[in-house]
Amino acid sequence: MRLKELIVCCVMMAGSAQAGDVGIAKDLLSVTVQTANGIVDIKRNQDPNARLQEPWTQTSRPCPNFCIQPMIPAPGVAPVGELEVLEFLQREDAVLVDGRIRTDYDKSTIPGAISIPYTQAADRLDELGCEIDFDGWICSDAAPIVVLFCNGPWCGQSPTAARRMIAAGYPAEKIRYYRGGMQSWNILGLTVRPGSG
């Protein structure tokens, strides 16, 4: 009987070790980022039975306004995925910008993101290292890479922010677009937090 109990115990331990290994990538279990509220470890939900919650389960929204967005919202803007977003969060020369309205940001966002709603994107370039001039904004080579996101592939807020920023003088080659946004981030079970600051 002891041998049987030992085998059951080993099988249970092996099962629990596998259940706790829901990683981001093969050799990446978490990414630590500095946020306005301190350090946050971004990782995937470790519960293999976890399911999406509203509003991220909704697949169809009326177009317009919720039309599927292109991968490249403006010439010169590069698309990125989750792994690139995590990489940019750890760089000093990059800023993750939540382009959604402030109430959405306050409810839940990607840790480390700042809020610049799409309606204000062209007016707040000073927060991204640009200086106001008589003819608009002057953005030097030292301006950070900006990674924009919003609610998901059907959300037009961050693509609108990108176009407005470019029209105001921000270099398109310094803008990245995370089209998957909050919907893809939530689908993958990645860490979210209420917005801050």
mmCIF file of N, CA and C in Angstrom, residues 61-181:
data_model
loop_
_atom_site.group_PDB
_atom_site.id
_atom_site.type_symbol
_atom_site.label_atom_id
_atom_site.label_comp_id
_atom_site.label_asym_id
_atom_site.label_seq_id
_atom_site.Cartn_x
_atom_site.Cartn_y
_atom_site.Cartn_z
ATOM 1 N N ARG A 61 -18.723 43.764 -32.681
ATOM 2 C CA ARG A 61 -19.192 45.098 -32.328
ATOM 3 C C ARG A 61 -19.563 45.802 -33.634
ATOM 4 N N PRO A 62 -20.579 46.646 -33.622
ATOM 5 C CA PRO A 62 -21.030 47.269 -34.875
ATOM 6 C C PRO A 62 -19.953 48.164 -35.513
ATOM 7 N N CYS A 63 -19.820 48.045 -36.804
ATOM 8 C CA CYS A 63 -18.885 48.863 -37.589
ATOM 9 C C CYS A 63 -19.701 49.726 -38.533
ATOM 10 N N PRO A 64 -19.528 51.067 -38.531
ATOM 11 C CA PRO A 64 -18.725 51.838 -37.590
ATOM 12 C C PRO A 64 -19.402 51.855 -36.229
ATOM 13 N N ASN A 65 -18.718 52.197 -35.269
ATOM 14 C CA ASN A 65 -17.400 52.723 -35.024
ATOM 15 C C ASN A 65 -16.358 51.638 -34.833
ATOM 16 N N PHE A 66 -16.776 50.426 -34.539
ATOM 17 C CA PHE A 66 -15.834 49.395 -34.132
ATOM 18 C C PHE A 66 -15.423 48.510 -35.297
ATOM 19 N N CYS A 67 -14.730 49.083 -36.250
ATOM 20 C CA CYS A 67 -14.276 48.356 -37.436
ATOM 21 C C CYS A 67 -12.889 47.776 -37.185
ATOM 22 N N ILE A 68 -12.579 46.667 -37.818
ATOM 23 C CA ILE A 68 -11.258 46.060 -37.676
ATOM 24 C C ILE A 68 -10.210 47.040 -38.197
ATOM 25 N N GLN A 69 -9.173 47.245 -37.391
ATOM 26 C CA GLN A 69 -8.127 48.218 -37.711
ATOM 27 C C GLN A 69 -7.001 47.565 -38.504
ATOM 28 N N PRO A 70 -6.327 48.327 -39.373
ATOM 29 C CA PRO A 70 -5.191 47.774 -40.106
ATOM 30 C C PRO A 70 -4.007 47.532 -39.164
ATOM 31 N N MET A 71 -3.099 46.675 -39.546
ATOM 32 C CA MET A 71 -1.900 46.415 -38.740
ATOM 33 C C MET A 71 -1.007 47.641 -38.649
ATOM 34 N N ILE A 72 -1.019 48.456 -39.706
ATOM 35 C CA ILE A 72 -0.208 49.675 -39.737
ATOM 36 C C ILE A 72 -1.167 50.851 -39.881
ATOM 37 N N PRO A 73 -1.386 51.621 -38.803
ATOM 38 C CA PRO A 73 -2.390 52.680 -38.837
ATOM 39 C C PRO A 73 -1.974 53.921 -39.615
ATOM 40 N N ALA A 74 -0.678 54.073 -39.880
ATOM 41 C CA ALA A 74 -0.163 55.218 -40.644
ATOM 42 C C ALA A 74 1.198 54.830 -41.210
ATOM 43 N N PRO A 75 1.578 55.378 -42.350
ATOM 44 C CA PRO A 75 2.895 55.059 -42.922
ATOM 45 C C PRO A 75 4.014 55.360 -41.922
ATOM 46 N N GLY A 76 4.945 54.402 -41.793
ATOM 47 C CA GLY A 76 6.093 54.569 -40.912
ATOM 48 C C GLY A 76 5.913 53.991 -39.524
ATOM 49 N N VAL A 77 4.662 53.697 -39.123
ATOM 50 C CA VAL A 77 4.380 53.125 -37.801
ATOM 51 C C VAL A 77 4.554 51.608 -37.897
ATOM 52 N N ALA A 78 5.278 51.024 -36.945
ATOM 53 C CA ALA A 78 5.530 49.578 -36.960
ATOM 54 C C ALA A 78 4.609 48.857 -35.984
ATOM 55 N N PRO A 79 4.033 47.725 -36.414
ATOM 56 C CA PRO A 79 3.199 46.939 -35.508
ATOM 57 C C PRO A 79 4.068 46.100 -34.572
ATOM 58 N N VAL A 80 3.549 45.837 -33.364
ATOM 59 C CA VAL A 80 4.243 44.993 -32.392
ATOM 60 C C VAL A 80 3.246 44.048 -31.726
ATOM 61 N N GLY A 81 3.778 42.989 -31.128
ATOM 62 C CA GLY A 81 2.973 42.037 -30.369
ATOM 63 C C GLY A 81 3.330 42.092 -28.894
ATOM 64 N N GLU A 82 2.823 41.145 -28.160
ATOM 65 C CA GLU A 82 2.982 41.138 -26.709
ATOM 66 C C GLU A 82 4.446 41.060 -26.276
ATOM 67 N N LEU A 83 5.241 40.215 -26.902
ATOM 68 C CA LEU A 83 6.642 40.081 -26.496
ATOM 69 C C LEU A 83 7.405 41.386 -26.706
ATOM 70 N N GLU A 84 7.106 42.089 -27.785
ATOM 71 C CA GLU A 84 7.754 43.388 -28.016
ATOM 72 C C GLU A 84 7.280 44.428 -27.001
ATOM 73 N N VAL A 85 5.995 44.393 -26.650
ATOM 74 C CA VAL A 85 5.489 45.315 -25.622
ATOM 75 C C VAL A 85 6.245 45.089 -24.320
ATOM 76 N N LEU A 86 6.417 43.828 -23.934
ATOM 77 C CA LEU A 86 7.158 43.517 -22.711
ATOM 78 C C LEU A 86 8.603 44.002 -22.794
ATOM 79 N N GLU A 87 9.208 43.848 -23.962
ATOM 80 C CA GLU A 87 10.581 44.343 -24.152
ATOM 81 C C GLU A 87 10.629 45.863 -24.022
ATOM 82 N N PHE A 88 9.703 46.564 -24.655
ATOM 83 C CA PHE A 88 9.686 48.027 -24.593
ATOM 84 C C PHE A 88 9.442 48.528 -23.164
ATOM 85 N N LEU A 89 8.663 47.789 -22.385
ATOM 86 C CA LEU A 89 8.416 48.184 -20.997
ATOM 87 C C LEU A 89 9.692 48.218 -20.161
ATOM 88 N N GLN A 90 10.695 47.499 -20.594
ATOM 89 C CA GLN A 90 11.946 47.442 -19.849
ATOM 90 C C GLN A 90 13.003 48.406 -20.392
ATOM 91 N N ARG A 91 12.689 49.116 -21.443
ATOM 92 C CA ARG A 91 13.647 50.049 -22.045
ATOM 93 C C ARG A 91 13.420 51.467 -21.520
ATOM 94 N N GLU A 92 14.512 52.188 -21.354
ATOM 95 C CA GLU A 92 14.413 53.583 -20.899
ATOM 96 C C GLU A 92 14.055 54.539 -22.035
ATOM 97 N N ASP A 93 14.243 54.103 -23.275
ATOM 98 C CA ASP A 93 13.962 54.974 -24.417
ATOM 99 C C ASP A 93 12.594 54.703 -25.032
ATOM 100 N N ALA A 94 11.691 54.082 -24.259
ATOM 101 C CA ALA A 94 10.357 53.760 -24.773
ATOM 102 C C ALA A 94 9.295 54.062 -23.730
ATOM 103 N N VAL A 95 8.098 54.421 -24.207
ATOM 104 C CA VAL A 95 6.960 54.721 -23.338
ATOM 105 C C VAL A 95 5.748 53.967 -23.874
ATOM 106 N N LEU A 96 5.075 53.239 -23.000
ATOM 107 C CA LEU A 96 3.849 52.545 -23.364
ATOM 108 C C LEU A 96 2.689 53.479 -23.077
ATOM 109 N N VAL A 97 1.891 53.780 -24.116
ATOM 110 C CA VAL A 97 0.801 54.748 -24.001
ATOM 111 C C VAL A 97 -0.537 54.063 -24.251
ATOM 112 N N ASP A 98 -1.399 54.146 -23.256
ATOM 113 C CA ASP A 98 -2.778 53.685 -23.359
ATOM 114 C C ASP A 98 -3.567 54.829 -23.980
ATOM 115 N N GLY A 99 -4.011 54.649 -25.222
ATOM 116 C CA GLY A 99 -4.706 55.697 -25.948
ATOM 117 C C GLY A 99 -6.208 55.721 -25.721
ATOM 118 N N ARG A 100 -6.704 54.892 -24.816
ATOM 119 C CA ARG A 100 -8.146 54.838 -24.550
ATOM 120 C C ARG A 100 -8.588 56.015 -23.692
ATOM 121 N N ILE A 101 -9.893 56.195 -23.596
ATOM 122 C CA ILE A 101 -10.409 57.248 -22.723
ATOM 123 C C ILE A 101 -10.005 56.941 -21.286
ATOM 124 N N ARG A 102 -9.911 57.964 -20.479
ATOM 125 C CA ARG A 102 -9.347 57.840 -19.136
ATOM 126 C C ARG A 102 -10.114 56.857 -18.248
ATOM 127 N N THR A 103 -11.437 56.791 -18.380
ATOM 128 C CA THR A 103 -12.195 55.878 -17.517
ATOM 129 C C THR A 103 -11.823 54.419 -17.782
ATOM 130 N N ASP A 104 -11.534 54.069 -19.036
ATOM 131 C CA ASP A 104 -11.099 52.698 -19.351
ATOM 132 C C ASP A 104 -9.733 52.416 -18.739
ATOM 133 N N TYR A 105 -8.819 53.372 -18.861
ATOM 134 C CA TYR A 105 -7.484 53.252 -18.278
ATOM 135 C C TYR A 105 -7.575 53.067 -16.763
ATOM 136 N N ASP A 106 -8.415 53.870 -16.115
ATOM 137 C CA ASP A 106 -8.547 53.797 -14.660
ATOM 138 C C ASP A 106 -9.039 52.422 -14.200
ATOM 139 N N LYS A 107 -9.898 51.786 -14.998
ATOM 140 C CA LYS A 107 -10.430 50.467 -14.636
ATOM 141 C C LYS A 107 -9.351 49.391 -14.721
ATOM 142 N N SER A 108 -8.597 49.377 -15.826
ATOM 143 C CA SER A 108 -7.633 48.302 -16.047
ATOM 144 C C SER A 108 -6.735 48.646 -17.230
ATOM 145 N N THR A 109 -5.429 48.454 -17.042
ATOM 146 C CA THR A 109 -4.481 48.719 -18.113
ATOM 147 C C THR A 109 -3.276 47.800 -17.974
ATOM 148 N N ILE A 110 -2.374 47.882 -18.919
ATOM 149 C CA ILE A 110 -1.121 47.136 -18.861
ATOM 150 C C ILE A 110 -0.211 47.844 -17.862
ATOM 151 N N PRO A 111 0.347 47.122 -16.879
ATOM 152 C CA PRO A 111 1.227 47.765 -15.903
ATOM 153 C C PRO A 111 2.382 48.506 -16.596
ATOM 154 N N GLY A 112 2.612 49.749 -16.167
ATOM 155 C CA GLY A 112 3.671 50.568 -16.743
ATOM 156 C C GLY A 112 3.193 51.527 -17.817
ATOM 157 N N ALA A 113 1.936 51.366 -18.261
ATOM 158 C CA ALA A 113 1.392 52.261 -19.286
ATOM 159 C C ALA A 113 1.001 53.595 -18.672
ATOM 160 N N ILE A 114 1.143 54.653 -19.460
ATOM 161 C CA ILE A 114 0.636 55.961 -19.066
ATOM 162 C C ILE A 114 -0.617 56.251 -19.892
ATOM 163 N N SER A 115 -1.456 57.129 -19.386
ATOM 164 C CA SER A 115 -2.691 57.477 -20.081
ATOM 165 C C SER A 115 -2.513 58.764 -20.873
ATOM 166 N N ILE A 116 -2.654 58.642 -22.186
ATOM 167 C CA ILE A 116 -2.786 59.816 -23.054
ATOM 168 C C ILE A 116 -3.938 59.485 -24.004
ATOM 169 N N PRO A 117 -5.168 59.868 -23.637
ATOM 170 C CA PRO A 117 -6.317 59.546 -24.482
ATOM 171 C C PRO A 117 -6.137 60.072 -25.911
ATOM 172 N N TYR A 118 -6.649 59.327 -26.855
ATOM 173 C CA TYR A 118 -6.488 59.665 -28.267
ATOM 174 C C TYR A 118 -6.949 61.086 -28.583
ATOM 175 N N THR A 119 -7.926 61.594 -27.840
ATOM 176 C CA THR A 119 -8.429 62.945 -28.076
ATOM 177 C C THR A 119 -7.420 64.014 -27.655
ATOM 178 N N GLN A 120 -6.425 63.636 -26.840
ATOM 179 C CA GLN A 120 -5.425 64.578 -26.334
ATOM 180 C C GLN A 120 -4.029 64.328 -26.905
ATOM 181 N N ALA A 121 -3.879 63.305 -27.739
ATOM 182 C CA ALA A 121 -2.549 62.874 -28.199
ATOM 183 C C ALA A 121 -1.744 63.992 -28.854
ATOM 184 N N ALA A 122 -2.357 64.803 -29.681
ATOM 185 C CA ALA A 122 -1.635 65.871 -30.383
ATOM 186 C C ALA A 122 -1.315 67.051 -29.475
ATOM 187 N N ASP A 123 -1.985 67.147 -28.339
ATOM 188 C CA ASP A 123 -1.794 68.285 -27.432
ATOM 189 C C ASP A 123 -0.830 68.005 -26.284
ATOM 190 N N ARG A 124 -0.429 66.749 -26.112
ATOM 191 C CA ARG A 124 0.396 66.389 -24.950
ATOM 192 C C ARG A 124 1.769 65.843 -25.341
ATOM 193 N N LEU A 125 2.266 66.268 -26.473
ATOM 194 C CA LEU A 125 3.563 65.774 -26.932
ATOM 195 C C LEU A 125 4.714 66.256 -26.053
ATOM 196 N N ASP A 126 4.475 67.286 -25.251
ATOM 197 C CA ASP A 126 5.510 67.726 -24.304
ATOM 198 C C ASP A 126 5.828 66.619 -23.297
ATOM 199 N N GLU A 127 4.857 65.758 -23.001
ATOM 200 C CA GLU A 127 5.077 64.640 -22.086
ATOM 201 C C GLU A 127 5.935 63.547 -22.723
ATOM 202 N N LEU A 128 6.152 63.673 -24.026
ATOM 203 C CA LEU A 128 6.954 62.707 -24.766
ATOM 204 C C LEU A 128 8.247 63.339 -25.282
ATOM 205 N N GLY A 129 8.661 64.432 -24.660
ATOM 206 C CA GLY A 129 9.950 65.031 -24.988
ATOM 207 C C GLY A 129 9.942 66.054 -26.107
ATOM 208 N N CYS A 130 8.794 66.449 -26.593
ATOM 209 C CA CYS A 130 8.716 67.445 -27.668
ATOM 210 C C CYS A 130 8.555 68.841 -27.061
ATOM 211 N N GLU A 131 8.908 69.835 -27.849
ATOM 212 C CA GLU A 131 8.765 71.226 -27.409
ATOM 213 C C GLU A 131 7.839 71.959 -28.358
ATOM 214 N N ILE A 132 7.014 72.815 -27.770
ATOM 215 C CA ILE A 132 6.073 73.598 -28.572
ATOM 216 C C ILE A 132 6.822 74.705 -29.292
ATOM 217 N N ASP A 133 6.402 74.969 -30.513
ATOM 218 C CA ASP A 133 6.986 76.018 -31.341
ATOM 219 C C ASP A 133 5.820 76.798 -31.939
ATOM 220 N N PHE A 134 6.124 77.896 -32.589
ATOM 221 C CA PHE A 134 5.070 78.704 -33.217
ATOM 222 C C PHE A 134 4.282 77.899 -34.250
ATOM 223 N N ASP A 135 4.953 76.988 -34.922
ATOM 224 C CA ASP A 135 4.312 76.208 -35.984
ATOM 225 C C ASP A 135 3.853 74.825 -35.531
ATOM 226 N N GLY A 136 3.933 74.534 -34.259
ATOM 227 C CA GLY A 136 3.537 73.211 -33.769
ATOM 228 C C GLY A 136 4.589 72.640 -32.834
ATOM 229 N N TRP A 137 4.808 71.349 -32.915
ATOM 230 C CA TRP A 137 5.736 70.659 -32.030
ATOM 231 C C TRP A 137 7.059 70.359 -32.725
ATOM 232 N N ILE A 138 8.140 70.447 -31.964
ATOM 233 C CA ILE A 138 9.458 70.027 -32.432
ATOM 234 C C ILE A 138 9.859 68.829 -31.578
ATOM 235 N N CYS A 139 10.059 67.701 -32.232
ATOM 236 C CA CYS A 139 10.422 66.474 -31.528
ATOM 237 C C CYS A 139 11.827 66.084 -31.961
ATOM 238 N N SER A 140 12.762 66.071 -31.017
ATOM 239 C CA SER A 140 14.162 65.774 -31.335
ATOM 240 C C SER A 140 14.372 64.270 -31.484
ATOM 241 N N ASP A 141 15.582 63.936 -31.876
ATOM 242 C CA ASP A 141 15.936 62.518 -31.992
ATOM 243 C C ASP A 141 15.865 61.809 -30.645
ATOM 244 N N ALA A 142 15.928 62.570 -29.561
ATOM 245 C CA ALA A 142 15.874 61.994 -28.218
ATOM 246 C C ALA A 142 14.450 61.630 -27.786
ATOM 247 N N ALA A 143 13.455 61.987 -28.587
ATOM 248 C CA ALA A 143 12.071 61.629 -28.245
ATOM 249 C C ALA A 143 11.979 60.106 -28.135
ATOM 250 N N PRO A 144 11.231 59.607 -27.150
ATOM 251 C CA PRO A 144 11.184 58.157 -26.949
ATOM 252 C C PRO A 144 10.376 57.437 -28.016
ATOM 253 N N ILE A 145 10.603 56.138 -28.096
ATOM 254 C CA ILE A 145 9.723 55.284 -28.884
ATOM 255 C C ILE A 145 8.415 55.199 -28.110
ATOM 256 N N VAL A 146 7.314 55.391 -28.794
ATOM 257 C CA VAL A 146 5.997 55.333 -28.172
ATOM 258 C C VAL A 146 5.277 54.092 -28.681
ATOM 259 N N VAL A 147 4.833 53.257 -27.751
ATOM 260 C CA VAL A 147 4.050 52.073 -28.086
ATOM 261 C C VAL A 147 2.607 52.377 -27.703
ATOM 262 N N LEU A 148 1.742 52.471 -28.701
ATOM 263 C CA LEU A 148 0.332 52.813 -28.493
ATOM 264 C C LEU A 148 -0.545 51.560 -28.508
ATOM 265 N N PHE A 149 -1.548 51.542 -27.644
ATOM 266 C CA PHE A 149 -2.537 50.472 -27.678
ATOM 267 C C PHE A 149 -3.875 51.022 -27.205
ATOM 268 N N CYS A 150 -4.936 50.260 -27.491
ATOM 269 C CA CYS A 150 -6.261 50.591 -26.966
ATOM 270 C C CYS A 150 -6.987 49.292 -26.629
ATOM 271 N N ASN A 151 -8.244 49.133 -27.007
ATOM 272 C CA ASN A 151 -9.032 47.986 -26.550
ATOM 273 C C ASN A 151 -8.809 46.696 -27.330
ATOM 274 N N GLY A 152 -8.425 46.774 -28.581
ATOM 275 C CA GLY A 152 -8.232 45.555 -29.364
ATOM 276 C C GLY A 152 -8.237 45.848 -30.850
ATOM 277 N N PRO A 153 -8.226 44.799 -31.673
ATOM 278 C CA PRO A 153 -8.128 44.961 -33.130
ATOM 279 C C PRO A 153 -9.273 45.750 -33.749
ATOM 280 N N TRP A 154 -10.369 45.917 -33.020
ATOM 281 C CA TRP A 154 -11.551 46.641 -33.503
ATOM 282 C C TRP A 154 -11.622 48.062 -32.953
ATOM 283 N N CYS A 155 -10.628 48.469 -32.173
ATOM 284 C CA CYS A 155 -10.642 49.777 -31.511
ATOM 285 C C CYS A 155 -9.839 50.797 -32.310
ATOM 286 N N GLY A 156 -10.434 51.914 -32.620
ATOM 287 C CA GLY A 156 -9.768 52.937 -33.426
ATOM 288 C C GLY A 156 -9.103 54.047 -32.632
ATOM 289 N N GLN A 157 -9.080 53.946 -31.295
ATOM 290 C CA GLN A 157 -8.545 55.041 -30.485
ATOM 291 C C GLN A 157 -7.031 55.221 -30.665
ATOM 292 N N SER A 158 -6.249 54.158 -30.516
ATOM 293 C CA SER A 158 -4.795 54.325 -30.656
ATOM 294 C C SER A 158 -4.367 54.575 -32.103
ATOM 295 N N PRO A 159 -5.013 53.986 -33.131
ATOM 296 C CA PRO A 159 -4.661 54.382 -34.500
ATOM 297 C C PRO A 159 -4.932 55.870 -34.747
ATOM 298 N N THR A 160 -6.022 56.388 -34.180
ATOM 299 C CA THR A 160 -6.318 57.815 -34.304
ATOM 300 C C THR A 160 -5.253 58.632 -33.592
ATOM 301 N N ALA A 161 -4.834 58.183 -32.408
ATOM 302 C CA ALA A 161 -3.776 58.878 -31.662
ATOM 303 C C ALA A 161 -2.497 58.924 -32.478
ATOM 304 N N ALA A 162 -2.136 57.816 -33.109
ATOM 305 C CA ALA A 162 -0.910 57.768 -33.930
ATOM 306 C C ALA A 162 -0.982 58.789 -35.056
ATOM 307 N N ARG A 163 -2.090 58.812 -35.770
ATOM 308 C CA ARG A 163 -2.227 59.754 -36.891
ATOM 309 C C ARG A 163 -2.192 61.203 -36.405
ATOM 310 N N ARG A 164 -2.838 61.485 -35.285
ATOM 311 C CA ARG A 164 -2.831 62.850 -34.737
ATOM 312 C C ARG A 164 -1.441 63.260 -34.265
ATOM 313 N N MET A 165 -0.716 62.336 -33.643
ATOM 314 C CA MET A 165 0.645 62.628 -33.195
ATOM 315 C C MET A 165 1.561 62.946 -34.374
ATOM 316 N N ILE A 166 1.445 62.153 -35.435
ATOM 317 C CA ILE A 166 2.268 62.373 -36.628
ATOM 318 C C ILE A 166 1.936 63.715 -37.258
ATOM 319 N N ALA A 167 0.650 64.021 -37.374
ATOM 320 C CA ALA A 167 0.239 65.307 -37.961
ATOM 321 C C ALA A 167 0.753 66.482 -37.137
ATOM 322 N N ALA A 168 0.902 66.277 -35.818
ATOM 323 C CA ALA A 168 1.379 67.351 -34.934
ATOM 324 C C ALA A 168 2.906 67.455 -34.910
ATOM 325 N N GLY A 169 3.610 66.467 -35.483
ATOM 326 C CA GLY A 169 5.070 66.558 -35.556
ATOM 327 C C GLY A 169 5.854 65.413 -34.953
ATOM 328 N N TYR A 170 5.169 64.416 -34.347
ATOM 329 C CA TYR A 170 5.907 63.291 -33.770
ATOM 330 C C TYR A 170 6.365 62.371 -34.900
ATOM 331 N N PRO A 171 7.621 61.931 -34.886
ATOM 332 C CA PRO A 171 8.130 61.091 -35.985
ATOM 333 C C PRO A 171 7.437 59.722 -36.036
ATOM 334 N N ALA A 172 6.886 59.382 -37.177
ATOM 335 C CA ALA A 172 6.180 58.101 -37.346
ATOM 336 C C ALA A 172 7.080 56.919 -37.028
ATOM 337 N N GLU A 173 8.360 57.018 -37.363
ATOM 338 C CA GLU A 173 9.283 55.899 -37.126
ATOM 339 C C GLU A 173 9.559 55.662 -35.635
ATOM 340 N N LYS A 174 9.090 56.565 -34.780
ATOM 341 C CA LYS A 174 9.243 56.405 -33.329
ATOM 342 C C LYS A 174 7.953 55.873 -32.685
ATOM 343 N N ILE A 175 6.969 55.517 -33.516
ATOM 344 C CA ILE A 175 5.687 55.029 -32.996
ATOM 345 C C ILE A 175 5.533 53.549 -33.344
ATOM 346 N N ARG A 176 5.119 52.775 -32.343
ATOM 347 C CA ARG A 176 4.772 51.365 -32.514
ATOM 348 C C ARG A 176 3.295 51.216 -32.162
ATOM 349 N N TYR A 177 2.653 50.246 -32.797
ATOM 350 C CA TYR A 177 1.219 50.030 -32.589
ATOM 351 C C TYR A 177 0.985 48.593 -32.151
ATOM 352 N N TYR A 178 0.471 48.433 -30.935
ATOM 353 C CA TYR A 178 0.068 47.122 -30.431
ATOM 354 C C TYR A 178 -1.420 46.959 -30.709
ATOM 355 N N ARG A 179 -1.718 46.430 -31.884
ATOM 356 C CA ARG A 179 -3.092 46.310 -32.367
ATOM 357 C C ARG A 179 -3.941 45.408 -31.478
ATOM 358 N N GLY A 180 -3.357 44.363 -30.917
ATOM 359 C CA GLY A 180 -4.112 43.428 -30.084
ATOM 360 C C GLY A 180 -4.699 44.080 -28.847
ATOM 361 N N GLY A 181 -3.989 45.068 -28.319
ATOM 362 C CA GLY A 181 -4.469 45.854 -27.190
ATOM 363 C C GLY A 181 -4.957 45.031 -26.007
#
